[in-house]
Structures are given as C-alpha cells and as structure tokens.
Short mmCIF file of C-alpha atoms in Angstrom, two decimals:
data_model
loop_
_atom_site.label_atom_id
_atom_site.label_comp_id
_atom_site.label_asym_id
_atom_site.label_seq_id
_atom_site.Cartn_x
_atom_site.Cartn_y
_atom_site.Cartn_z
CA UNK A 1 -13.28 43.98 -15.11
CA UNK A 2 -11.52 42.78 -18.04
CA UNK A 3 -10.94 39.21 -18.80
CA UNK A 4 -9.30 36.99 -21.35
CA UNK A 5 -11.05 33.60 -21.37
CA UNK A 6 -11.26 30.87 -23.80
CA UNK A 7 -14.54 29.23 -25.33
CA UNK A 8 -15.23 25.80 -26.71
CA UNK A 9 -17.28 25.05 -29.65
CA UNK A 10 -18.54 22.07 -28.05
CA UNK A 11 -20.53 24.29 -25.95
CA UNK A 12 -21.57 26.80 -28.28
CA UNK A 13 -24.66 28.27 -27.25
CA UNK A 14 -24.16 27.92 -23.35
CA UNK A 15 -21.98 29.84 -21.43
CA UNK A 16 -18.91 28.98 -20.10
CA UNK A 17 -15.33 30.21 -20.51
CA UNK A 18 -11.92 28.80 -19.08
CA UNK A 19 -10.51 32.02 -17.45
CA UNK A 20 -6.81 32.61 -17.57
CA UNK A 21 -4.72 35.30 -15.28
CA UNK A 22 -4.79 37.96 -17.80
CA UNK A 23 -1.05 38.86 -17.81
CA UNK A 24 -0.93 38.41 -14.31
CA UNK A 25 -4.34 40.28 -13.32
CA UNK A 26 -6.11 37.63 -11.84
CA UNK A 27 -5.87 35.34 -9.12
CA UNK A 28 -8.76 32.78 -8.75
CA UNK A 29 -7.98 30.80 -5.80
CA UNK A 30 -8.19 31.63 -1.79
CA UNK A 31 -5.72 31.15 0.13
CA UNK A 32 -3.09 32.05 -2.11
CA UNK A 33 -1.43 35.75 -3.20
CA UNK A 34 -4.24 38.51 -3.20
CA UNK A 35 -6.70 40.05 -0.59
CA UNK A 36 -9.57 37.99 -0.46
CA UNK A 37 -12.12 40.46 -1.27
CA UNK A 38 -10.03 41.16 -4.59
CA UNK A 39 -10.13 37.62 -5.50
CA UNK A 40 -13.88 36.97 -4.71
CA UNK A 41 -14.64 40.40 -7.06
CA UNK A 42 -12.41 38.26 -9.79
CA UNK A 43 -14.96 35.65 -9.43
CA UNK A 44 -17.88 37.19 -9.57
CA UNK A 45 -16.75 39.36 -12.30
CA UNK A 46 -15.79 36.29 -14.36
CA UNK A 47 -19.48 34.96 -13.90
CA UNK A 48 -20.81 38.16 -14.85
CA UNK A 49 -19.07 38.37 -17.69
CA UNK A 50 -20.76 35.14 -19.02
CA UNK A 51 -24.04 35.22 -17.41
CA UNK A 52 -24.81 38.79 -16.27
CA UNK A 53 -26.44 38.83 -12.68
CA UNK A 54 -25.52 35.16 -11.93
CA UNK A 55 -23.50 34.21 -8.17
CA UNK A 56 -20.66 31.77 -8.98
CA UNK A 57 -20.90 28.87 -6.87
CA UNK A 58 -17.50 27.07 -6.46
CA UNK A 59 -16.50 23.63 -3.79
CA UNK A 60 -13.28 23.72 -1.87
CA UNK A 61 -11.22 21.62 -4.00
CA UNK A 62 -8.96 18.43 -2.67
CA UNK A 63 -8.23 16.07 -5.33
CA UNK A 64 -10.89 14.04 -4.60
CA UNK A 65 -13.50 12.20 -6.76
CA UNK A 66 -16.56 13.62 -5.33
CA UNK A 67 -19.27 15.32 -6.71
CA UNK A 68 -21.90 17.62 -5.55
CA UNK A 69 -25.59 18.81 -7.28
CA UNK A 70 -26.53 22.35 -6.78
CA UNK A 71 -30.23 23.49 -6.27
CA UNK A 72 -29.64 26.63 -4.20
CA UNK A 73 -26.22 28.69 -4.33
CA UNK A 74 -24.12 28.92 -1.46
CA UNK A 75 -22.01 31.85 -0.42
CA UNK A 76 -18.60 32.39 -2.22
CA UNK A 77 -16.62 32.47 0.88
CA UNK A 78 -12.51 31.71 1.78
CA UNK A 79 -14.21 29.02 4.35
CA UNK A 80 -17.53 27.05 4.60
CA UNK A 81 -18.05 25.65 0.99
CA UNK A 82 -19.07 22.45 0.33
CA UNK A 83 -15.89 19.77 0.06
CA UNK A 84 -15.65 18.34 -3.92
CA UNK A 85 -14.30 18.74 -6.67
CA UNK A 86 -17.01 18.91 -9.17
CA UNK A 87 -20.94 20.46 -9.33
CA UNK A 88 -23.57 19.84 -11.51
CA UNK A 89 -26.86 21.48 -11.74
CA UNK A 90 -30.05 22.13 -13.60
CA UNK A 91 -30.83 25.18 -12.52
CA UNK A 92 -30.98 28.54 -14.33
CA UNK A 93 -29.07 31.50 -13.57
CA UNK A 94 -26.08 30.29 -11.82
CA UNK A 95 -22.61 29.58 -12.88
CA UNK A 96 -20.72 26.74 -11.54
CA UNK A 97 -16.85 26.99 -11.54
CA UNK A 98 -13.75 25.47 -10.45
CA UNK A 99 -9.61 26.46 -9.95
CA UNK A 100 -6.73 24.93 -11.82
CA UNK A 101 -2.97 25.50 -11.70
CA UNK A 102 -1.89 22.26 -14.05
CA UNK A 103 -4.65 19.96 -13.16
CA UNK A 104 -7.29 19.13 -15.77
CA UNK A 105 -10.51 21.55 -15.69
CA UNK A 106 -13.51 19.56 -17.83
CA UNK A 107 -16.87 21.37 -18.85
CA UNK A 108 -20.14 19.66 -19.34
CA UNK A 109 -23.27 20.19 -21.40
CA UNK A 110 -26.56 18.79 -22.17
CA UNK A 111 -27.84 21.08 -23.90
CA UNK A 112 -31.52 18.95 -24.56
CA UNK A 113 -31.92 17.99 -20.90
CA UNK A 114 -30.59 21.70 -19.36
CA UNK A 115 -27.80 20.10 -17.29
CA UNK A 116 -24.36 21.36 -17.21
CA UNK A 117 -21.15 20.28 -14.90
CA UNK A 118 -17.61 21.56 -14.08
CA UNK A 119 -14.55 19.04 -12.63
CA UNK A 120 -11.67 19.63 -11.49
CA UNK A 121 -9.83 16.21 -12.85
CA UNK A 122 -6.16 16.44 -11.90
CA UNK A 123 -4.31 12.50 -12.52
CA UNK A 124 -6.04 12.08 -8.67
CA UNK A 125 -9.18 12.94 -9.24
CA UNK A 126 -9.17 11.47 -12.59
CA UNK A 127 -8.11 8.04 -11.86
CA UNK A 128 -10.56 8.20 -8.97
CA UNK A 129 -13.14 8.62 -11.08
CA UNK A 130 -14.48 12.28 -10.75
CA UNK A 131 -15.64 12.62 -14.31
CA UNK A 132 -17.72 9.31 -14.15
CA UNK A 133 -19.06 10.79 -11.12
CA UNK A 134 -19.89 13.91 -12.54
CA UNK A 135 -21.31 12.23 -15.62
CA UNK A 136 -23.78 9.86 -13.30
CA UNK A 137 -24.40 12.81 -11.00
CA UNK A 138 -25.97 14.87 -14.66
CA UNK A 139 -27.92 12.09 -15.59
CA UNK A 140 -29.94 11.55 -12.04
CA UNK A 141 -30.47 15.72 -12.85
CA UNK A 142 -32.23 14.43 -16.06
CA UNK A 143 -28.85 14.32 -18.34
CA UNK A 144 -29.13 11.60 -21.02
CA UNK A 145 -25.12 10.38 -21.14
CA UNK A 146 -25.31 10.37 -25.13
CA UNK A 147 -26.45 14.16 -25.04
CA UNK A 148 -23.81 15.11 -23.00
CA UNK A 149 -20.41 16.96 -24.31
CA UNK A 150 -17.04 17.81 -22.62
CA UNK A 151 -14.64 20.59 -23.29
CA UNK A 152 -11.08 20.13 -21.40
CA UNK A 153 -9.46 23.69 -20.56
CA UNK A 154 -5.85 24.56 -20.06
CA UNK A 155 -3.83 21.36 -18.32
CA UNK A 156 -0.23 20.82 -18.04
CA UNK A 157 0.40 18.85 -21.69
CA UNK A 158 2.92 15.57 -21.43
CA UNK A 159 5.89 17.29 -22.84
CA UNK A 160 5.70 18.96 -19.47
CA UNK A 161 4.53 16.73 -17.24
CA UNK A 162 7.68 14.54 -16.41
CA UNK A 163 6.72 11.58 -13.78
CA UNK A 164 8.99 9.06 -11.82
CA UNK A 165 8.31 5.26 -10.84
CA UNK A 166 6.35 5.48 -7.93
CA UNK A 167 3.91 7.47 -9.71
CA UNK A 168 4.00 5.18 -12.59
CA UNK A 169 2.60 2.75 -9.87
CA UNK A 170 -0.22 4.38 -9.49
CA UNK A 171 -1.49 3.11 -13.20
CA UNK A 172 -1.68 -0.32 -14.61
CA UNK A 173 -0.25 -1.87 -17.88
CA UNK A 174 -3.79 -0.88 -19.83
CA UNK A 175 -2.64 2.82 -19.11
CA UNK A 176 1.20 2.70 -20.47
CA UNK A 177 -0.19 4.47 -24.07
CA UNK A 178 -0.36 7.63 -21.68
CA UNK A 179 3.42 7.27 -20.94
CA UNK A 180 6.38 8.48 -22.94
CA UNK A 181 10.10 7.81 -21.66
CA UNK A 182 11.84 10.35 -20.51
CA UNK A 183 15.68 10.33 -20.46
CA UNK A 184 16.84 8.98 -16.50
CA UNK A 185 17.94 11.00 -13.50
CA UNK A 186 20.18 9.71 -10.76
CA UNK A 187 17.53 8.84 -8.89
CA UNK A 188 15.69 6.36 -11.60
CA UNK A 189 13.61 6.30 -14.64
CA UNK A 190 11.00 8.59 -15.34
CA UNK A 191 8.43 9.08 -18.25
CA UNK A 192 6.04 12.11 -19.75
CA UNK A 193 2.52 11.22 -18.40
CA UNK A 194 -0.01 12.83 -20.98
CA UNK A 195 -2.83 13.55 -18.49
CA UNK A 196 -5.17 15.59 -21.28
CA UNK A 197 -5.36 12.16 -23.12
CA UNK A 198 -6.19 10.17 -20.01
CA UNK A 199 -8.92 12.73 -19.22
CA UNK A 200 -10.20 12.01 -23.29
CA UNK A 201 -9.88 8.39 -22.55
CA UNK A 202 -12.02 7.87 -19.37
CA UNK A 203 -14.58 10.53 -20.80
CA UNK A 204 -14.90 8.20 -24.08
CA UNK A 205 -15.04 5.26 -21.43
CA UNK A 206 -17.86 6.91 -20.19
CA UNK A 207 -20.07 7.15 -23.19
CA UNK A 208 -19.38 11.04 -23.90
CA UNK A 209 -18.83 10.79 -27.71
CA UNK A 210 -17.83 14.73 -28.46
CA UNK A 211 -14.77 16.23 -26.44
CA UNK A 212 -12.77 19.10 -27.08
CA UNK A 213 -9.65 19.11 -25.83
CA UNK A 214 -8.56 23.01 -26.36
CA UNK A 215 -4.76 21.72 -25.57
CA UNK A 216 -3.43 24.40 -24.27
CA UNK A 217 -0.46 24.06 -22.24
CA UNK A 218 -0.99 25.90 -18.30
CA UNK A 219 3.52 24.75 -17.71
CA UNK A 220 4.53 26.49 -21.25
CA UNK A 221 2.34 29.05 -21.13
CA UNK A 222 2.84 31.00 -18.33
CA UNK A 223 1.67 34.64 -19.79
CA UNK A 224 -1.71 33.30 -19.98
CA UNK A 225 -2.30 30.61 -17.37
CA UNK A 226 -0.42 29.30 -13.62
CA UNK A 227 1.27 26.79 -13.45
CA UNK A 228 1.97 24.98 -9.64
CA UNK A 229 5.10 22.71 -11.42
CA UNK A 230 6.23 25.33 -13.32
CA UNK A 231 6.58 27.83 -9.81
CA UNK A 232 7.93 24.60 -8.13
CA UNK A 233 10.59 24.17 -10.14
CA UNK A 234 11.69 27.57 -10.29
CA UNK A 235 11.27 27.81 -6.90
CA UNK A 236 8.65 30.69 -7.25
CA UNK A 237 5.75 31.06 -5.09
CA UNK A 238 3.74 28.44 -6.18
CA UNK A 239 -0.01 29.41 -5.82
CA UNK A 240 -2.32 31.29 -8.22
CA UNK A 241 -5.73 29.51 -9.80
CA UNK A 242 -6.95 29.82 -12.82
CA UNK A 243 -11.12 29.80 -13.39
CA UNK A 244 -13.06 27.73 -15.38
CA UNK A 245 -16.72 27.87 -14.99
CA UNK A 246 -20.28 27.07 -17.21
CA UNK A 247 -23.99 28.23 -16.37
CA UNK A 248 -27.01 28.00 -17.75
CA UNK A 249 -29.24 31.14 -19.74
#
C-alpha cells in the first residue's frame, strides 16, 4: 500500500506519521464507508509502513479524557477494544494510533526515557483533560515531563471552526483569547473557536516546552484529509477517519 503521511520534526528519529486519505484511498475508521477487512489492511499497512512488522494497537474512541498504557497489544478488531481516547506505552515494536475527522490528533515522545503517546484531543477531550492525562500516564511509564515533546496533526483550524453561545459556555473568561467573532445568524452570536491553539495552550500548561503544531487545516483541505463539519454541512456522508499513529524502534 501506498500512503501519503506527514512527519514532525519534533519527533525526528521515532516513528510516527499523521496519515491522510490519500485522494480518497483510505478510510481509517470502523464503522463508517468501507468493508472492514479493507480498512483494518489500511491500518496495518500504515504501521508497517513506519515500523515494519509492528500490530497497530488503536482504543474505541468517545470524546472522553481517558487514557490507557499498553504492555501487550490487543487485537485490531471493529468491536472489543479497550474504551479511551489515548495510549501510551514503553514498549518496543508496536505502534499506537488514533482516528480524526476535525478533532485534534497530538503525538508524544520521550525520546531519553523510551515512552511515546497518541490522543485524540477534540475541544471535549481537550477541555477534559486528555492530554494532561496522557502526559501523567508517560511519566508513571518512566517519562520525565521536561523530556517529553508534542506534535499536533491535521485539526479543523479557527477560520473553520465557527461556534455558537451555548458552546461558548462550555469555556470560561481565561479562555476568550481562543475566540474570534464571527458575524451573527438569526439564531444569535457566534465566534471562530481556534481549537489547535487551545491544544498548544494546555500542553504548555502542562510543562511540555517543544510543540509542533503542523497547522494543517482537515475542513479546507479536503483532498488530503476528512472532515466530519465539512460533510455536515454539505450534507455529505459524514464519516471517514484519518490515522495518526507513533511507535517505538
């Protein structure tokens, strides 16, 4: 299999790649368009392609803030994975990924201690505090939180992530740098919520001193990478993942 993938040179050295649909190729997730044999071979292929011989290991994602550490893979299966949305290990020859369609996919490395992580941060997840998780869950592996870097993937960017009041709710008054106004609809005021700098800002919060963000935009570019808002608006069918995932050698 051929795939187009993106690297981060915050993880130089370890590999990892943030997997887009390759024109259309490539569908990541279960449950969505695709025979689920075809979209398991995607998966494993991507993991080959960055660590040859190495399962992927992935959770069955929903939005929530929790965090699991991997010692033995688990089978790659529609049903039956563990419920997160991040992983973390220290253990060789393995590859750890999670599915996006908008929300925020973060990388981890320490490259000293042999620790890496994957999250799945959408505004959810972040604000529940998956990526402090994550960060906590690589230093009980042996992770030393100053060693660790972060590379965010392809996320919907603010220009295209337009937000109304109850949402706004969600966030207090230390959080209004992450919101732009947006001109009003009939049904109230709405802003541009800029969820790659939110991600930046609770990693920083966190003590992780080097992110990347690779700002690429999953809503405007839709040859490379799905987008659920994007398919919602248009009224298009409105699943299709893309992978991002990191191992270690």
């Amino acid at each position: 299999m051929a795939f187009e993938f993106l690297h981060s040179q915050v993880l130089d050295g370890v590999p990892h790649g943030f997997f887009g649909h390759s024109g259309g190729v490539h569908q990541f997730g279960y449950g969505g368009p695709g025979d689920e044999a075809e979209v398991g071979e995607a998966r494993a292929g991507a993991a080959n392609t960055l660590l040859k011989g190495a399962p992927i290991v992935t959770p069955h994602q929903v939005h929530s803030p929790d965090v699991v550490s991997v010692k033995e893979p688990w089978n790659d299966s529609p049903t039956g994975r563990p419920v997160a949305d991040a992983l973390v290990t220290a253990r060789a020859g393995l590859v750890l990924g999670i599915v996006t369609a908008d929300c925020g996919p973060v990388l981890f490395a320490d490259r000293r201690a042999g620790v890496v992580g994957a999250a799945h941060a959408g505004w959810r997840g972040a604000h529940g505090g998956v990526l402090e998780n994550t960060v906590a869950a690589m230093e009980a592996l042996g992770a030393t939180r100053a060693n660790i870097v972060a590379a965010i993937g392809p996320t919907i960017a603010q220009a295209s992530y337009e937000v109304d009041a109850p949402f706004r709710e969600n966030f207090s008054s230390d959080d209004d740098r992450y919101f732009a106004t947006a001109p009003d609809r009939e049904s109230g005021p709405r802003w541009l919520f800029d969820l790659p700098g939110y991600i930046s800002a609770r990693l920083s919060n966190a003590g992780i001193a080097l992110t990347h963000d690779c700002k690429r935009d999953t809503f405007a570019e839709g040859k490379c990478y799905y987008s659920y808002r994007k398919s919602t608006h248009k009224g298009e069918p409105n699943y299709g993942r893309q992978l991002s995932a990191i191992g270690l050698k």
